[in-house]
């Protein structure tokens, strides 16, 4: 299906979002044979203005016509990465009929990909506010959040700030406040924040970021690395006070590259919340590139039931 380039205003700047509009199903068709179409999404190429109904809280099911109701899937990339990370997953989603009714949106954080840079220094609250802007502008129906690496941390912070607003989440090899990368970051200062997370895939991550405003992307990465440890400290504080809300329908995708301590943190995190812990078929950290099929399987599992 066609993907569109959407600009979400954020004051004097704008956030670039890669979007795939939902595909309409023929009346009474809930299995095979759906057709193209769906709600138009505003683009940067002069199409009709963006229109959408208010974002709802109802869980997805089937309407009176028997057609499945969808919602919005938001894909949040890891530290220093952008929406191109999700290209293999988007290809699989396009071919999977179960996600036809769902709008898929993958934002570039400020300064990354095609998004305009944010003022420096940047507070952590600004990243959560950017997510708010994307969801409020493009979200419709139930919301599912997929976050890779530090993007998973941002997904958790957004959920904590908006209890009850997400129908499900998928955390893909996410960073955790008790993980080894956080302990190392505390000792190394902001320069070391996130280094352990991206070390095994640094060349591949660099290749993703080059060619789309390398200077701005490098600066955005530096801004985010300064906030990496702060974000995990905040989550630890929220957890200790019972304020780190997460939707009960959630899955964690992990890789064998993770340290023993990290695996234990992930197992405990999943066990304590009744979440599913799913192993990716790759030892590398960039799971959305290496094993998008496992990410898709996790996403399908958290689709709201009728």
Coordinates of C-alpha atoms in Angstrom, one line a residue:
X1 CA 0.0 0.0 0.0
X2 CA 1.1 3.6 -0.6
X3 CA 3.0 5.3 2.2
X4 CA 2.6 9.0 2.7
X5 CA 4.9 11.7 4.1
X6 CA 3.0 13.7 6.8
X7 CA 4.2 16.9 8.5
X8 CA 2.9 17.4 12.1
X9 CA 3.3 21.0 13.3
X10 CA 5.2 21.6 16.6
X11 CA 5.2 25.3 17.0
X12 CA 7.9 26.8 14.7
X13 CA 9.1 23.3 13.6
X14 CA 7.5 20.2 12.2
X15 CA 7.8 16.5 12.8
X16 CA 8.0 14.2 9.7
X17 CA 5.8 11.0 10.0
X18 CA 5.8 8.1 7.6
X19 CA 2.2 6.9 7.4
X20 CA 0.3 4.0 5.9
X21 CA -3.4 4.7 5.8
X22 CA -5.9 2.1 6.8
X23 CA -7.4 -0.1 4.0
X24 CA -11.1 -0.4 3.7
X25 CA -12.6 -3.9 3.8
X26 CA -15.6 -4.8 1.5
X27 CA -18.9 -4.9 3.4
X28 CA -19.2 -8.2 5.2
X29 CA -15.6 -9.3 4.4
X30 CA -13.6 -10.2 7.5
X31 CA -11.2 -12.8 6.0
X32 CA -9.7 -12.6 2.5
X33 CA -10.2 -10.4 -0.5
X34 CA -10.2 -6.9 0.9
X35 CA -9.7 -4.0 -1.4
X36 CA -7.6 -0.9 -1.3
X37 CA -8.8 2.5 -0.3
X38 CA -9.4 3.9 3.2
X39 CA -9.2 7.3 4.8
X40 CA -7.0 9.8 3.1
X41 CA -4.1 11.2 5.1
X42 CA -2.7 14.6 4.6
X43 CA 0.7 14.7 2.9
X44 CA 3.4 17.1 2.0
X45 CA 2.6 16.8 -1.7
X46 CA -0.6 18.9 -1.8
X47 CA -3.3 16.3 -1.1
X48 CA -6.5 17.0 0.7
X49 CA -6.2 18.2 4.3
X50 CA -5.9 15.7 7.1
X51 CA -9.2 14.7 8.6
X52 CA -9.9 12.1 11.2
X53 CA -12.4 11.3 14.0
X54 CA -11.4 11.8 17.6
X55 CA -9.1 9.2 19.0
X56 CA -11.3 6.7 20.9
X57 CA -10.8 4.4 23.8
X58 CA -12.9 1.6 22.6
X59 CA -11.3 -1.7 21.9
X60 CA -11.2 -2.9 18.3
X61 CA -13.8 -5.5 17.1
X62 CA -16.2 -5.7 14.2
X63 CA -18.7 -3.2 13.2
X64 CA -22.4 -3.7 12.3
X65 CA -21.3 -4.5 8.7
X66 CA -19.1 -7.3 9.9
X67 CA -15.9 -5.4 8.9
X68 CA -13.1 -5.3 11.4
X69 CA -12.6 -2.0 13.2
X70 CA -9.0 -0.8 13.3
X71 CA -7.1 1.9 15.0
X72 CA -3.6 3.3 15.0
X73 CA -0.2 1.6 15.4
X74 CA 2.7 4.0 16.3
X75 CA 6.3 2.8 15.7
X76 CA 8.9 4.6 17.8
X77 CA 12.5 4.0 16.7
X78 CA 15.5 3.6 19.0
X79 CA 18.2 6.1 20.0
X80 CA 19.6 8.0 17.0
X81 CA 17.4 6.2 14.5
X82 CA 14.4 7.2 12.4
X83 CA 11.4 5.8 10.6
X84 CA 13.6 4.0 8.0
X85 CA 14.2 1.4 10.8
X86 CA 10.7 0.2 10.2
X87 CA 10.7 -0.4 6.5
X88 CA 11.0 -4.2 6.6
X89 CA 8.2 -4.4 9.1
X90 CA 6.0 -2.0 7.0
X91 CA 6.6 -4.3 4.1
X92 CA 5.3 -7.3 6.1
X93 CA 2.4 -5.3 7.5
X94 CA 1.3 -4.3 3.9
X95 CA 1.1 -8.0 3.1
X96 CA -0.8 -9.0 6.2
X97 CA -4.6 -8.7 5.9
X98 CA -5.1 -8.6 9.7
X99 CA -3.7 -5.1 9.8
X100 CA -5.6 -3.7 6.9
X101 CA -8.0 -1.6 9.1
X102 CA -5.1 -0.1 11.0
X103 CA -3.3 3.2 10.3
X104 CA 0.4 2.8 10.7
X105 CA 2.5 5.8 11.7
X106 CA 6.3 6.0 12.2
X107 CA 7.5 9.4 13.3
X108 CA 11.0 10.8 13.0
X109 CA 12.0 12.4 16.3
X110 CA 13.2 16.0 16.1
X111 CA 16.4 16.4 14.1
X112 CA 16.3 12.8 12.9
X113 CA 15.2 11.6 9.4
X114 CA 13.2 14.4 7.8
X115 CA 12.1 16.1 11.1
X116 CA 13.2 19.7 11.9
X117 CA 15.6 20.0 14.8
X118 CA 14.4 20.9 18.3
X119 CA 15.9 23.7 20.4
X120 CA 18.9 22.8 22.5
X121 CA 19.1 21.9 25.4
X122 CA 16.1 19.7 25.0
X123 CA 14.1 18.5 28.1
X124 CA 12.8 14.9 28.3
X125 CA 9.2 16.3 28.5
X126 CA 9.7 17.6 24.9
X127 CA 10.0 14.1 23.5
X128 CA 6.8 13.0 25.2
X129 CA 5.1 16.2 24.0
X130 CA 6.2 15.4 20.4
X131 CA 4.6 11.9 20.8
X132 CA 1.4 13.7 22.0
X133 CA 1.3 15.9 18.9
X134 CA 1.7 12.9 16.6
X135 CA -1.0 10.9 18.4
X136 CA -3.4 13.8 18.6
X137 CA -2.9 14.7 15.0
X138 CA -2.9 11.3 13.3
X139 CA -4.3 8.9 15.9
X140 CA -7.8 7.4 15.4
X141 CA -9.4 4.5 17.3
X142 CA -7.5 2.3 19.7
X143 CA -3.8 3.0 19.9
X144 CA -1.0 0.4 19.8
X145 CA 2.6 1.5 20.6
X146 CA 5.7 -0.3 19.3
X147 CA 9.0 0.9 20.7
X148 CA 12.5 -0.3 19.8
X149 CA 15.4 0.1 22.3
X150 CA 15.2 3.6 23.8
X151 CA 12.0 4.1 21.8
X152 CA 10.5 1.5 24.1
X153 CA 11.5 3.6 27.1
X154 CA 9.7 6.6 25.5
X155 CA 6.7 4.4 24.9
X156 CA 6.6 3.5 28.6
X157 CA 7.0 7.2 29.6
X158 CA 4.1 8.1 27.3
X159 CA 1.9 5.4 28.7
X160 CA 2.7 6.6 32.3
X161 CA 1.7 10.1 31.3
X162 CA -1.5 8.9 29.7
X163 CA -2.9 6.0 31.8
X164 CA -5.6 4.0 30.0
X165 CA -4.9 5.7 26.6
X166 CA -3.1 2.8 24.9
X167 CA -4.7 -0.6 24.1
X168 CA -1.4 -2.4 23.8
X169 CA 2.4 -2.2 23.5
X170 CA 5.3 -4.1 22.0
X171 CA 8.7 -3.3 23.5
X172 CA 11.4 -4.5 21.1
X173 CA 14.7 -5.1 22.9
X174 CA 13.9 -2.1 25.0
X175 CA 16.2 -0.4 27.5
X176 CA 15.3 -0.9 31.2
X177 CA 16.2 1.0 34.3
X178 CA 17.8 -2.0 35.9
X179 CA 19.7 -3.1 32.8
X180 CA 23.5 -3.1 32.4
X181 CA 23.5 -0.2 29.8
X182 CA 21.9 2.0 32.5
X183 CA 24.5 1.1 35.1
X184 CA 27.3 1.7 32.6
X185 CA 25.8 5.0 31.6
X186 CA 25.7 6.2 35.2
X187 CA 29.4 5.6 35.4
X188 CA 30.4 7.0 32.0
X189 CA 28.2 10.1 32.1
X190 CA 26.1 11.3 29.2
X191 CA 28.8 10.4 26.6
X192 CA 28.4 6.8 27.4
X193 CA 24.6 6.7 27.5
X194 CA 23.3 4.4 24.9
X195 CA 26.7 3.3 23.8
X196 CA 26.2 -0.3 25.0
X197 CA 22.8 -0.5 23.4
X198 CA 24.0 0.3 19.9
X199 CA 27.6 -1.1 20.0
X200 CA 26.9 -4.3 18.1
X201 CA 25.1 -2.5 15.4
X202 CA 26.9 0.8 15.2
X203 CA 27.8 0.6 11.5
X204 CA 24.3 -0.4 10.5
X205 CA 22.8 2.3 12.7
X206 CA 25.2 4.9 11.1
X207 CA 24.3 3.8 7.6
X208 CA 20.6 4.3 8.5
X209 CA 21.2 7.9 9.7
X210 CA 23.5 9.1 6.9
X211 CA 22.2 10.8 3.9
X212 CA 19.2 12.3 5.7
X213 CA 20.8 15.4 7.2
X214 CA 23.8 13.8 8.8
X215 CA 24.8 16.9 10.8
X216 CA 21.3 17.4 12.3
X217 CA 21.0 13.7 12.9
X218 CA 24.3 13.6 14.8
X219 CA 23.2 16.6 17.0
X220 CA 19.8 15.0 17.7
X221 CA 21.6 11.8 18.7
X222 CA 23.7 13.7 21.1
X223 CA 20.6 15.4 22.6
X224 CA 19.0 12.0 23.1
X225 CA 22.1 10.4 24.6
X226 CA 22.1 13.2 27.2
X227 CA 18.6 12.2 28.2
X228 CA 19.0 8.4 28.1
X229 CA 20.0 7.9 31.7
X230 CA 17.5 10.6 32.9
X231 CA 14.6 8.7 31.2
X232 CA 15.5 5.5 32.9
X233 CA 15.9 7.2 36.3
X234 CA 12.5 8.7 35.8
X235 CA 10.9 5.3 35.0
X236 CA 12.6 3.8 38.1
X237 CA 11.0 6.6 40.2
X238 CA 7.6 6.1 38.6
X239 CA 7.8 2.3 39.1
X240 CA 8.7 2.8 42.8
X241 CA 5.5 4.9 43.3
X242 CA 3.2 2.7 41.2
X243 CA 2.8 5.4 38.5
X244 CA 4.4 3.6 35.5
X245 CA 1.1 2.4 34.0
X246 CA 1.2 0.0 31.1
X247 CA -1.6 -1.6 29.1
X248 CA -2.2 -5.2 30.2
X249 CA -2.0 -6.4 26.5
X250 CA 1.8 -6.0 26.0
X251 CA 4.7 -8.1 24.7
X252 CA 8.4 -7.9 25.1
X253 CA 10.7 -9.0 22.2
X254 CA 14.3 -9.8 23.2
X255 CA 17.5 -11.0 21.6
X256 CA 20.1 -13.5 22.7
X257 CA 22.7 -10.7 22.5
X258 CA 21.5 -9.2 25.7
X259 CA 23.6 -9.8 28.9
X260 CA 22.4 -12.3 31.5
X261 CA 21.4 -9.4 33.8
X262 CA 19.4 -7.8 31.0
X263 CA 17.5 -11.1 30.3
X264 CA 16.7 -11.4 34.0
X265 CA 15.4 -7.8 34.1
X266 CA 13.2 -8.5 31.0
X267 CA 11.9 -11.8 32.4
X268 CA 11.1 -10.2 35.7
X269 CA 9.4 -7.2 34.0
X270 CA 7.3 -9.5 31.9
X271 CA 6.4 -11.9 34.7
X272 CA 5.4 -9.2 37.2
X273 CA 2.9 -7.7 34.7
X274 CA 1.7 -10.9 33.0
X275 CA 3.2 -9.8 29.7
X276 CA 4.5 -12.2 27.0
X277 CA 8.3 -12.4 26.5
X278 CA 9.1 -13.4 23.0
X279 CA 12.6 -14.3 21.6
X280 CA 13.6 -12.8 18.3
X281 CA 15.4 -15.0 15.8
X282 CA 18.5 -12.8 15.8
X283 CA 21.3 -12.0 18.3
X284 CA 21.5 -8.4 17.0
X285 CA 19.9 -5.4 18.6
X286 CA 18.3 -4.0 15.5
X287 CA 15.5 -6.5 15.6
X288 CA 13.1 -4.5 13.3
X289 CA 15.7 -4.9 10.5
X290 CA 16.9 -8.4 11.3
X291 CA 13.7 -10.1 12.3
X292 CA 10.6 -8.0 11.5
X293 CA 8.5 -11.2 11.4
X294 CA 8.8 -11.6 15.2
X295 CA 7.9 -8.0 15.7
X296 CA 4.8 -8.5 13.5
X297 CA 3.8 -11.6 15.4
X298 CA 4.0 -9.7 18.7
X299 CA 2.0 -6.8 17.2
X300 CA -0.7 -9.2 15.9
X301 CA -0.9 -10.8 19.4
X302 CA -1.7 -7.5 21.1
X303 CA -4.4 -6.5 18.6
X304 CA -7.5 -5.7 20.6
X305 CA -10.1 -8.4 20.6
X306 CA -13.7 -7.8 19.6

